[in-house]
Coordinates of C-alpha atoms in Angstrom, one line a residue:
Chain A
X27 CA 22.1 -20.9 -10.6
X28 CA 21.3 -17.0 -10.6
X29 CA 19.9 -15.7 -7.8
X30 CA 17.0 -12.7 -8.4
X31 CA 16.0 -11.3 -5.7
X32 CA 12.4 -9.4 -6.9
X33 CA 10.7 -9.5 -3.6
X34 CA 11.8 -6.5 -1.0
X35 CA 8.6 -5.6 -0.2
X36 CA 9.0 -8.7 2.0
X37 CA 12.3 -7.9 3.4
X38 CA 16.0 -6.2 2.3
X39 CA 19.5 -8.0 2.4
X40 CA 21.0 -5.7 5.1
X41 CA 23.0 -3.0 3.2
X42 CA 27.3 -3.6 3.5
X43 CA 27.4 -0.2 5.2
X44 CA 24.3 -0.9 7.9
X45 CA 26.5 -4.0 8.9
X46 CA 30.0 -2.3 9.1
X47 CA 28.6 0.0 11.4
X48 CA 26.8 -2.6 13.4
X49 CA 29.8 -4.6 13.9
X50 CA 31.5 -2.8 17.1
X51 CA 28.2 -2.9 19.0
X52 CA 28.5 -7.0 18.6
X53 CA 32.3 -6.5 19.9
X54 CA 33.6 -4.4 22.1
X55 CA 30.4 -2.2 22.1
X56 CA 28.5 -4.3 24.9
X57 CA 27.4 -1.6 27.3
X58 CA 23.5 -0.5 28.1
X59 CA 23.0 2.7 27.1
X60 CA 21.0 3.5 30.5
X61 CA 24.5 2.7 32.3
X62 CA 26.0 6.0 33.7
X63 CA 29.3 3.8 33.1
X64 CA 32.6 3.6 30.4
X65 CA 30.3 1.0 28.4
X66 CA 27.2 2.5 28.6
X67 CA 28.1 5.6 27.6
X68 CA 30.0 4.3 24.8
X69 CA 27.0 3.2 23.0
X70 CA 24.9 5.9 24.4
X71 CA 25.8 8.4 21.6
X72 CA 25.8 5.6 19.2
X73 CA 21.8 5.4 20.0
X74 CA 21.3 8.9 19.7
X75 CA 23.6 9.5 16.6
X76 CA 20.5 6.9 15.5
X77 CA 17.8 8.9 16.7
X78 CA 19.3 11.8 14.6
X79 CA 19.5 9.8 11.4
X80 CA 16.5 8.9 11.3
X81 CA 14.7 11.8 12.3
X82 CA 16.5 13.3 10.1
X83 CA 15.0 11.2 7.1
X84 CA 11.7 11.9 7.7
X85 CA 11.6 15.8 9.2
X86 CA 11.5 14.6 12.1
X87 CA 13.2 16.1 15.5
X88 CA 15.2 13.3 17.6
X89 CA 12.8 13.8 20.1
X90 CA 10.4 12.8 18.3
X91 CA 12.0 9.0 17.5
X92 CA 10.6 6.0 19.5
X93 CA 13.0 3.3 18.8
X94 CA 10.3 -0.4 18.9
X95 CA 11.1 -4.0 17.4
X96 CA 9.6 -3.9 13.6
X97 CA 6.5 -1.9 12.2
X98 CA 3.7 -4.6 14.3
X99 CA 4.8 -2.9 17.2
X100 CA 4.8 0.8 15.9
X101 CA 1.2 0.1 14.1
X102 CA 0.4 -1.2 17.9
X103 CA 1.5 1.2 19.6
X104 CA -0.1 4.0 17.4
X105 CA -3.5 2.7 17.0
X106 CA -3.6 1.1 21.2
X107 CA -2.0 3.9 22.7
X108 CA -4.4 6.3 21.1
X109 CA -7.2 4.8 22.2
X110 CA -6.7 4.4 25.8
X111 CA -5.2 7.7 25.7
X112 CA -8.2 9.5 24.0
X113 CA -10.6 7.9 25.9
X114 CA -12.7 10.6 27.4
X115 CA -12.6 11.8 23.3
X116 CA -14.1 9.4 21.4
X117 CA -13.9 5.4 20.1
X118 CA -14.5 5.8 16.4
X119 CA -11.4 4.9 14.3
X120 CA -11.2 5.3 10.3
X121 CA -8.9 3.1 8.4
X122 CA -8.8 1.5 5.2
X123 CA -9.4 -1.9 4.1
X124 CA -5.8 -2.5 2.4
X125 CA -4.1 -1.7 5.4
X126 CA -1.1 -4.1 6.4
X127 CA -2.6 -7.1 9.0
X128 CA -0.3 -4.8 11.3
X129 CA -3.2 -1.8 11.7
X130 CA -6.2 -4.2 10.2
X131 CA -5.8 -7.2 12.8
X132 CA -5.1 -4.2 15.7
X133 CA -8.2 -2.7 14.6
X134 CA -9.9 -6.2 14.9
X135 CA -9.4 -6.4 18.2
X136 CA -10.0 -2.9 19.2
X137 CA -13.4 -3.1 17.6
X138 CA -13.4 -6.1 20.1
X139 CA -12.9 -3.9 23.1
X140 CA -15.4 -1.5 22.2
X141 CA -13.7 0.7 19.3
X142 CA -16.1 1.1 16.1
X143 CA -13.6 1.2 13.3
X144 CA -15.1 2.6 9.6
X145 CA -12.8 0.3 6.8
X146 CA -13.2 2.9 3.8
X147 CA -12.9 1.1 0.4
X148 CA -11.3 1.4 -2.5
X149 CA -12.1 1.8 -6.1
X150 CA -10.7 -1.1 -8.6
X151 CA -7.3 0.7 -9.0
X152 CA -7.3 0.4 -5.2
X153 CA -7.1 4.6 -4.4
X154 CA -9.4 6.2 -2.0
X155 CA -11.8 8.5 -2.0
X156 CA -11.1 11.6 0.0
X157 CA -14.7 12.7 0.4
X158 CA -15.6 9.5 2.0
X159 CA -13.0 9.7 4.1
X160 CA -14.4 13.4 5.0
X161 CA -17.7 12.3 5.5
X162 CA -16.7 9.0 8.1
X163 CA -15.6 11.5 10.7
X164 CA -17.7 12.1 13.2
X165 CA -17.4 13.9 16.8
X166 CA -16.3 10.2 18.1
X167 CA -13.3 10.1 15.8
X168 CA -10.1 9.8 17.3
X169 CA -7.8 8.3 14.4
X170 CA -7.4 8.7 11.2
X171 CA -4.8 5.6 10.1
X172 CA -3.9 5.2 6.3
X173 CA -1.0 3.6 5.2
X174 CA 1.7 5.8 3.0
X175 CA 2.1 3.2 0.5
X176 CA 0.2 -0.5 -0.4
X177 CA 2.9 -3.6 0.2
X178 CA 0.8 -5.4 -2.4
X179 CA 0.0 -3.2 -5.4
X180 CA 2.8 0.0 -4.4
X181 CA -0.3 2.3 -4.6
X182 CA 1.0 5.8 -2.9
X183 CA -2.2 7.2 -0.3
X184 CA -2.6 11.2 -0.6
X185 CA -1.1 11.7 2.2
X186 CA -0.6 15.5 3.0
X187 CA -4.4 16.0 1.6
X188 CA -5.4 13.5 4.2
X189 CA -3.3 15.5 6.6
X190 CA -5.0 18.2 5.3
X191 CA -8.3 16.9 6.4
X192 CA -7.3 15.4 9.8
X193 CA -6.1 18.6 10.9
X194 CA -9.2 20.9 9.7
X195 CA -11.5 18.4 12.3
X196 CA -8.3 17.9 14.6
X197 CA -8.6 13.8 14.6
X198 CA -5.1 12.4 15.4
X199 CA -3.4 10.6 11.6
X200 CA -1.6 7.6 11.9
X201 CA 0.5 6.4 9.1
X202 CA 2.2 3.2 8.4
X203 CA 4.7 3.8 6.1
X204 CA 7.2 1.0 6.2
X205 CA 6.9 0.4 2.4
X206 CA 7.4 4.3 1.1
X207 CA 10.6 5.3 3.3
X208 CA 13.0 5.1 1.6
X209 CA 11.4 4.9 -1.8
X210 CA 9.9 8.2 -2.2
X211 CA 10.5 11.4 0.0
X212 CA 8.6 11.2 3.5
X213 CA 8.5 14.7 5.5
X214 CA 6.3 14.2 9.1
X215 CA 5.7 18.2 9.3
X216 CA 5.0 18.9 5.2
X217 CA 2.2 15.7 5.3
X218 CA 0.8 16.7 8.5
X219 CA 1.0 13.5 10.1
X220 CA 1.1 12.7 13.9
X221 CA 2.4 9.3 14.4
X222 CA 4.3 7.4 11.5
X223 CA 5.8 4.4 11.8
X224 CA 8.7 2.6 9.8
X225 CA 10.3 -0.2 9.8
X226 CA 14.4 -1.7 9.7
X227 CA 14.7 -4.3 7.2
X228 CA 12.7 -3.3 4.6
X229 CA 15.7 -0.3 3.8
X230 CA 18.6 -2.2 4.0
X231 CA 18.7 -2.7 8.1
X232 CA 18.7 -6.3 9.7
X233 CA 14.8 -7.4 11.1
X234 CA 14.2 -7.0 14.5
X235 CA 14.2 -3.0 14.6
X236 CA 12.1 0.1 13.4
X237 CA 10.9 3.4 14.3
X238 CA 7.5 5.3 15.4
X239 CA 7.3 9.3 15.2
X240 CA 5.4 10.9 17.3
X241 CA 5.1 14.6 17.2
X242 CA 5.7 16.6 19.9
X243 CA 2.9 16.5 22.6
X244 CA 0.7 13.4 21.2
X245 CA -0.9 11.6 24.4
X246 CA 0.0 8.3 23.4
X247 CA -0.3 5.4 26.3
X248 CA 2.9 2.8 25.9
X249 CA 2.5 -0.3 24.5
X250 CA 5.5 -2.1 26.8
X251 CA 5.4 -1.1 30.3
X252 CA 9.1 -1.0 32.0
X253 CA 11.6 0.2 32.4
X254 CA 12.4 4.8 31.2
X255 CA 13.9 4.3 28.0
X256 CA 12.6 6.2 25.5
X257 CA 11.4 9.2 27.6
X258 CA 9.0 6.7 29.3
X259 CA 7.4 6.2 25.4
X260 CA 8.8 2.3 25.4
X261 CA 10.4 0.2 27.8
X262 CA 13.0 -2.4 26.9
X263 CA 16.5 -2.5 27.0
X264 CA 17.5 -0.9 23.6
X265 CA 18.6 -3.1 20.8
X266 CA 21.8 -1.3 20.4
X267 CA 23.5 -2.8 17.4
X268 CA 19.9 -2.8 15.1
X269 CA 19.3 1.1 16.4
X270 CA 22.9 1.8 15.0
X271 CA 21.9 -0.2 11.9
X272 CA 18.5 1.5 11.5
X273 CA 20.3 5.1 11.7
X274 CA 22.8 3.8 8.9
X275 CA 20.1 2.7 6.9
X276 CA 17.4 5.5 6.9
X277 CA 21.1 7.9 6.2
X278 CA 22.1 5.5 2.7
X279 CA 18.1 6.0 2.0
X280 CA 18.2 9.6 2.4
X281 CA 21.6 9.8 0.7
X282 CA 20.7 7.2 -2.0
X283 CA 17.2 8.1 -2.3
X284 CA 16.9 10.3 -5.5
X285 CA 19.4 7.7 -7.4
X286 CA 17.9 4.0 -6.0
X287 CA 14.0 5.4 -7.1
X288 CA 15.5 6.2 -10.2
X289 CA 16.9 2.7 -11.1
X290 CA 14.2 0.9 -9.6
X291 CA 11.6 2.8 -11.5
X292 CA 13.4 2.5 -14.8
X293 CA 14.2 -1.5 -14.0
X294 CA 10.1 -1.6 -12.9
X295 CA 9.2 0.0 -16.0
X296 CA 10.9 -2.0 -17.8
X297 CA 9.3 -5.5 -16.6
X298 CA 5.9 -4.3 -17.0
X299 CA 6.1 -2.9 -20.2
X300 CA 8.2 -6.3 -21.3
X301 CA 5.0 -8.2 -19.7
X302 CA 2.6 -6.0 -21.1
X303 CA 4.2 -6.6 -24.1
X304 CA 5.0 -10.8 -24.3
X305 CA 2.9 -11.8 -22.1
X306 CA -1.3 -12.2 -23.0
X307 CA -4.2 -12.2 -20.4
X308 CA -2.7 -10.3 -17.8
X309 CA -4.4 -7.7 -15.4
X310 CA -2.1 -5.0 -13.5
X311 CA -3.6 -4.7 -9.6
X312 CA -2.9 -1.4 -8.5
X313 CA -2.8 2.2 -10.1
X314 CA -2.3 2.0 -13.7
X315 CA -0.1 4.8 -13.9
X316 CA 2.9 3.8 -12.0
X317 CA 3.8 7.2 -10.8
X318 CA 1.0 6.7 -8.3
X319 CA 2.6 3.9 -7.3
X320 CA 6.2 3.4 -5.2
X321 CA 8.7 2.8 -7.3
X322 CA 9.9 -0.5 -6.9
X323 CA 6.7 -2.2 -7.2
X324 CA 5.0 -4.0 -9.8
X325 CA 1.8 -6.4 -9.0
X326 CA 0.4 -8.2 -11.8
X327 CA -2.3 -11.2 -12.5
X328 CA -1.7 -13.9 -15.1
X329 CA -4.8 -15.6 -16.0
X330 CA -5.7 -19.3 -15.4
X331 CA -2.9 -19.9 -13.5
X332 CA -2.5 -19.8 -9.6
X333 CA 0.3 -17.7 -7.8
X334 CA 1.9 -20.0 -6.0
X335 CA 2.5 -22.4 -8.5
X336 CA 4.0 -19.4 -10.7
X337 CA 6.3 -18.7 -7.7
X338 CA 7.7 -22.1 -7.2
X339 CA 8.7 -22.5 -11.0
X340 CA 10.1 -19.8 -11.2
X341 CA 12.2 -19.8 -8.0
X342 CA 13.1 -22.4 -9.8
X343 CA 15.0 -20.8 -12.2
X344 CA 16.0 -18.4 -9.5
X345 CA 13.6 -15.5 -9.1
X346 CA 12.5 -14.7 -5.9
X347 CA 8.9 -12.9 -6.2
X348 CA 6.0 -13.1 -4.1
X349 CA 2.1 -13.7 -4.1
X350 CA -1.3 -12.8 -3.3
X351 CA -2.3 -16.5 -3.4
X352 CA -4.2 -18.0 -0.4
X353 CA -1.7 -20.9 -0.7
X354 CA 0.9 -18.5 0.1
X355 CA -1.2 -16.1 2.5
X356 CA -1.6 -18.8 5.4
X357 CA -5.5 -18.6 5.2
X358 CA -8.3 -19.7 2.3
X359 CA -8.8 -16.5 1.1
X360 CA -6.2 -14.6 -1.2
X361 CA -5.2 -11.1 -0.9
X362 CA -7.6 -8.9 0.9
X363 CA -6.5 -6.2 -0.5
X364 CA -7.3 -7.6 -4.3
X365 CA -10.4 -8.2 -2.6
X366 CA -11.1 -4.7 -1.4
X367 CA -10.1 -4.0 -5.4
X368 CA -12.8 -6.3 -6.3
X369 CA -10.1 -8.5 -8.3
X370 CA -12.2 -11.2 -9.6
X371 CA -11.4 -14.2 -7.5
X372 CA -8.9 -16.6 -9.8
X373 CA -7.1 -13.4 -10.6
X374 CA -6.3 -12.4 -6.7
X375 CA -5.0 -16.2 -7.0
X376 CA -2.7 -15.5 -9.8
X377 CA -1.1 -12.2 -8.1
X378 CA 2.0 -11.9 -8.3
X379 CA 4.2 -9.0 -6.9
X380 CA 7.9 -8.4 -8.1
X381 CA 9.0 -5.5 -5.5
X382 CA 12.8 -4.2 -6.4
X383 CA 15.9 -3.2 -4.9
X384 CA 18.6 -1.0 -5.7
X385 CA 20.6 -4.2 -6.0
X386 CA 18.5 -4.8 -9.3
X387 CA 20.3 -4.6 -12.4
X388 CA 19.2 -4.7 -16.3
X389 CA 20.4 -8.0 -17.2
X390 CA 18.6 -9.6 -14.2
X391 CA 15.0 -8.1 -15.6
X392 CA 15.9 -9.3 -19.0
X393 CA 16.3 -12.8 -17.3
X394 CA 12.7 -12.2 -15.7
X395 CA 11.3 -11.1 -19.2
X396 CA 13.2 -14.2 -20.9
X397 CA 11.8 -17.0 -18.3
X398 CA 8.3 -15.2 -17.5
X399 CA 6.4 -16.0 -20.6
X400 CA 7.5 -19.1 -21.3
X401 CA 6.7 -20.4 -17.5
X402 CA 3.5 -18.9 -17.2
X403 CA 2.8 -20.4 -20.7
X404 CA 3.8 -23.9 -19.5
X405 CA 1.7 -23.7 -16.5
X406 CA -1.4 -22.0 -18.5
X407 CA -1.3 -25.5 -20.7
X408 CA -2.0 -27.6 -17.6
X409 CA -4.6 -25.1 -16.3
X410 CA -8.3 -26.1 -17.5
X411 CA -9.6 -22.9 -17.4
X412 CA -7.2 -21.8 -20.2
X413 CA -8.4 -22.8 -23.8
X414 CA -11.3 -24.4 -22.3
X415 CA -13.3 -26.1 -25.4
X416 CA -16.6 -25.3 -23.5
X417 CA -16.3 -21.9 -23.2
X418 CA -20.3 -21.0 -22.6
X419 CA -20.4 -23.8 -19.9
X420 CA -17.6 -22.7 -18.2
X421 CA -18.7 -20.5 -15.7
X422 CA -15.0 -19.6 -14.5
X423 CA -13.7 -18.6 -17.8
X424 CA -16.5 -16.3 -17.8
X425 CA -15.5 -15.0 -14.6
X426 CA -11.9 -14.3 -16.3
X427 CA -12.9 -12.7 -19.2
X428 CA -15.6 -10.1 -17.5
X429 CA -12.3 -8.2 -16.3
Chain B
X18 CA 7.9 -27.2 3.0
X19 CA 7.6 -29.7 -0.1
X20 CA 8.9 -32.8 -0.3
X21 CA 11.3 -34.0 -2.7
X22 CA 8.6 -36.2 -4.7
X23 CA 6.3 -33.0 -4.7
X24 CA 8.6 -31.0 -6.2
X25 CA 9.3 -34.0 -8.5
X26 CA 5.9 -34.2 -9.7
X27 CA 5.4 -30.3 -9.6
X28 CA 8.6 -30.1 -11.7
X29 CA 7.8 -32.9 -14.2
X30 CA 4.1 -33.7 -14.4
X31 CA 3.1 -36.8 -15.4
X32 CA 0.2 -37.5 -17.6
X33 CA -0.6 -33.4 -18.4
X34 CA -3.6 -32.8 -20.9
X35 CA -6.4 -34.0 -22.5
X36 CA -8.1 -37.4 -24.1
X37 CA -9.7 -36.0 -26.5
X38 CA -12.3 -39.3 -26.6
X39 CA -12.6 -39.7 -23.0
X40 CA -15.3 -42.0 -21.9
X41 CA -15.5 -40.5 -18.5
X42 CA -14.5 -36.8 -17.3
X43 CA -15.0 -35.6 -13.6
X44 CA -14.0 -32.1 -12.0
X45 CA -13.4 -30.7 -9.0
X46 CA -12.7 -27.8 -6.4
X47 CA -13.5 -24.0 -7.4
X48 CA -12.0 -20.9 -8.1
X49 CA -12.7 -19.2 -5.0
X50 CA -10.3 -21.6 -3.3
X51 CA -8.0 -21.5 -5.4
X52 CA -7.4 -25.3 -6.9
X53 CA -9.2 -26.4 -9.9
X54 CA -8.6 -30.3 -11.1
X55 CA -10.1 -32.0 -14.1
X56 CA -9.4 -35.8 -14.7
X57 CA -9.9 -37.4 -18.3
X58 CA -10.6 -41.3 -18.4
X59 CA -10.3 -43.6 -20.8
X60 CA -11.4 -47.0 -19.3
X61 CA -11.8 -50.4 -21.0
X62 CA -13.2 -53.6 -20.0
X63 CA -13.3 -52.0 -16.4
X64 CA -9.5 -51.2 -16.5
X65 CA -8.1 -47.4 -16.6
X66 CA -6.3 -47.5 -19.9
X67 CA -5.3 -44.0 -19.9
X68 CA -5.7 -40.7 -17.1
X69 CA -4.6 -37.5 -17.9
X70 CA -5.5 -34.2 -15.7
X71 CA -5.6 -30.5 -16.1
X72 CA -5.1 -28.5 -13.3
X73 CA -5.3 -25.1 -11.8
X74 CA -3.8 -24.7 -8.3
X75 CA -0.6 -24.7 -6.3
X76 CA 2.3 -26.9 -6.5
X77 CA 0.2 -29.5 -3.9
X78 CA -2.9 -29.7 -6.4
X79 CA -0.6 -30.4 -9.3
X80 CA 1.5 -33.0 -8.3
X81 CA -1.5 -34.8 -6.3
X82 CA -3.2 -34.2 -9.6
X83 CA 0.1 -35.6 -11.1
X84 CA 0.4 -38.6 -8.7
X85 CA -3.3 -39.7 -8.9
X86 CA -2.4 -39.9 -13.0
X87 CA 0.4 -42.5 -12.3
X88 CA -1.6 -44.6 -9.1
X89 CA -4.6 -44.9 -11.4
X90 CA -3.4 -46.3 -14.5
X91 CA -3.8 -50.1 -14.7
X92 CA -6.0 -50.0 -12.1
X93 CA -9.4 -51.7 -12.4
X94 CA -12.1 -48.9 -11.4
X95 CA -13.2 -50.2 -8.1
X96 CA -9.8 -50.4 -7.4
X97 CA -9.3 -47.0 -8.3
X98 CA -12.3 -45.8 -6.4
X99 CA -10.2 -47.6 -2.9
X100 CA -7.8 -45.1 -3.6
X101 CA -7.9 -41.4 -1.0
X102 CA -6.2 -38.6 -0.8
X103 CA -4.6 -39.8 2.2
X104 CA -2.8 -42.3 -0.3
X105 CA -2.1 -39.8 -2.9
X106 CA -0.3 -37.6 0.1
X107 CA 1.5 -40.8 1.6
X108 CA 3.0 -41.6 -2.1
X109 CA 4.3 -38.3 -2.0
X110 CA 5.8 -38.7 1.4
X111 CA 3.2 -36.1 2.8
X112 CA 1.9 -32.5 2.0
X113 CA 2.1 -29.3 4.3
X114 CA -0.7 -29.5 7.1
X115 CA -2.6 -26.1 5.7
X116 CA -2.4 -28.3 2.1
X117 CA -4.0 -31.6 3.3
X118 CA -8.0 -30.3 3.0
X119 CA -7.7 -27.4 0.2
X120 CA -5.3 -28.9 -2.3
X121 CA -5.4 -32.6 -1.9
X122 CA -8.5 -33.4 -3.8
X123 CA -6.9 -35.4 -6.6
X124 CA -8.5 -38.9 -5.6
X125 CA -12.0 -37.3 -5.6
X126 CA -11.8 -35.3 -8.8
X127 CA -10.5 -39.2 -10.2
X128 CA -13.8 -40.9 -8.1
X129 CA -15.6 -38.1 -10.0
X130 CA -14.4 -39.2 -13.4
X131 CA -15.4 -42.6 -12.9
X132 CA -18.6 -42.0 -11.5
X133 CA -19.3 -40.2 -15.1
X134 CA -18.1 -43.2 -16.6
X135 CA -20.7 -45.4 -14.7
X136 CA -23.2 -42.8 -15.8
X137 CA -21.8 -43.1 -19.2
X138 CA -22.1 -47.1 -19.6
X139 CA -25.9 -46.8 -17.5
X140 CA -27.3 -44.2 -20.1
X141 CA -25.8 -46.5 -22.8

């Protein structure tokens, strides 16, 4: 059976390159790179060779590279560190309410610990509005965290305006932007960002490894207390061989960058005009012009039928997407950020997101565009909220049709 | 994290639609949560002649819907009022824990169809 793999907002295969590269440091390359020794210094310059690469993707000096386990941590480390650090400053953070779990849940528990965290909304195509953001900060404010681009919808945040903004009242701006590296350009210094964190495997390296900038003289208290690695910023043996892959990766996505967003943005355009255009009763969730939103991602409702269902039939023809479904979130509720969107409730259930790669290729989005229809079709037959006879009775249909 | 009857049922539904002279119709679960099941009856003499279900939901909600369909027929309706969701899981060799209290409502959207069948025959 074909395999379609529509779904890298979740994760990346690792890139042929990213492994070559990693091989040695599974071989021969075995040393710690705090050992003064033959083997440590061996891998020594293969860690900093990282550092370099992956500053250099983002405009970033080495120095400035804090090598950490996946984007969780980085988003932890950002948001905690800032707080005990800035103490004697203030307690008030201001995120959004479509942030990833990674900065939402961390906020949770600051707010827990004392913090007050404002959660600014968003408007039903899921942007933000920059004069509430403005008008949140107050003398207390010691973070501004907004995420680069949305994992769910691809919306891209205005980053260097909020930039703009944190700098004119000097708060501190956080930004998790594991989805947009790679994707679309990321310069630290040009958006006027202090911390941004990215992650491995979503850009071709292997899970387990990812990146935090911090600029050059942020007070940030660690997050893992140990041992000096990372000029006392993160303690932990280094994890050699996914540093190496991570340096690899974020130099393909620089090289590659200009030509992957390309194709995927041509491939994406092509699915949702090819849904727009077989498929009734749909709803797009997220900005509805897609250059505001990352290339590679296209999240879209079918009504009357739930996401995960959609998902399973058509892994079974081999398509790999993903859903804002609670039956695939973990919890009751579906996507939070549909929520925030004010998606009406059985559409957030029929969210699906198809995020692409630069693996993607024409004849694999026909595919989509041939089984789509007829699946969702097949599965809108069995729903009863689809035809329903009743149609003044039935309070859910009216629900649908209201969008 | 399906089994193989899930996905059997999932894949192949049994008993999909409408009876378009039902004499007893029951619904339940709501959009919020995501599952939606509708049971037709067609009962005669006391015995379930015919079920067939619509249903929105996730791969659990449609093949419990789709197993319910398949237990019920034959069955006299206090028979099929004996029969739970726990059952409906079991003949599918079991459902994902986080799937046991929001999709597996199959048995009472069928207990709801026969108790507007009772209704049905008391109204006359």
């Amino acid at each position: 059976m074909k395999q379609i793999y529509l779904d890298n907002n979740a994760t990346t295969p690792v890139h042929p390159e990213v492994l070559e590269a990693m091989l040695p440091c599974y071989r021969d390359q075995f040393g710690n790179p705090s050992s003064v020794h033959w083997a440590g210094r061996a891998v020594a310059g293969a860690v900093e060779k990282a550092r370099e690469q992956v500053a250099s993707l983002i405009g970033a000096s080495p120095a400035e590279i804090v090598f950490v386990s996946c984007g969780s941590e980085g988003d932890n480390m950002a948001l905690k560190g800032t707080v005990d650090a800035l103490r004697d400053k203030g307690n008030h953070i201001i995120t959004t309410s479509v942030e990833h779990p990674a900065v939402l849940e961390t906020c949770r528990y600051l707010e827990k610990t004392g913090c007050e965290v404002t959660y600014l909304p968003v408007d039903r195509d899921g942007m933000l509005d920059l004069a509430q953001l403005e008008a949140a900060i107050t003398e207390k404010t010691i973070l501004i965290s907004v995420m680069w681009g949305n994992n769910e919808t691809g919306n891209i945040f205005p980053i260097e305006e909020i930039g703009k903004i944190a700098r004119k009242y000097k708060v501190r701006f956080h930004t998790d932007a594991v989805q947009a590296v790679g994707k679309v350009p990321v310069d630290v210094k040009a958006a006027g960002v202090d911390m941004l964190v990215l992650s491995g495997h979503k850009i071709g390296a292997p899970k387990g490894v990812g990146a935090i900038y911090i600029k050059r003289g942020t007070r940030l208290t660690p997050l893992m207390h140990g041992g000096h690695q990372e000029r006392n910023r993160r303690a932990g043996t280094h994890n050699v061989a996914g540093i190496v892959g991570l340096g690899k990766a974020c130099e393909i996505a620089g090289r590659d960058l200009e030509k992957n967003a390309a194709h995927m943005r041509r491939l994406r355009d092509k699915l949702e005009e090819g849904i727009r255009k077989n498929v009734p009763q749909i709803k797009l969730n997220g900005h509805p012009d897609p250059a505001m939103r990352l290339p590679n991602t296209l999240n879209v409702s079918f009504a009357f039928i739930e996401g995960e269902s959609l998902l399973l039939n058509l892994d079974m023809y081999g398509i790999a997407a993903s859903s804002g479904s609670a039956c695939t979130s973990g919890s009751l509720e579906p996507s939070h950020v549909l929520g925030a969107m004010c998606v009406e409730v059985t559409l957030a259930h029929s969210s699906t997101r198809f995020s692409l790669g630069p693996n993607n290729t024409e004849e694999e989005i026909d595919y989509v565009l041939d089984v789509l229809p007829k699946t969702v079709q097949r599965l809108r037959e069995m729903s009863p909220l689809y035809n329903c006879s009743n149609e003044e009775q039935c309070e859910t249909c009216e629900t649908i049709r209201r969008i | 994290m399906y089994t193989d009857k899930v996905m059997d049922h999932f894949q192949n539904p049994r008993n999909v639609g409408e009876i378009p002279d039902a004499n007893g119709v029951g619904e339940v679960g709501n959009a919020s949560c995501g599952d939606i099941m509708k049971i037709f009856l067609k009962v005669e003499d006391n015995v379930i002649k015919d079920v067939k279900f619509k249903t929105f939901g996730c791969g659990a909600a449609i093949a419990t819907s789709s197993m319910v369909t398949e237990m019920a027929i034959g069955k006299t309706i206090d028979e099929a009022l004996e029969l739970s969701n726990q059952a409906v899981a079991e003949a599918l060799d079991g459902l994902p824990a986080q799937k046991m209290h929001c999709s597996n409502l199959a048995a009472d959207a069928l207990h709801e169809a026969i108790k507007d069948y009772k209704a049905r025959q008391q109204a006359g």
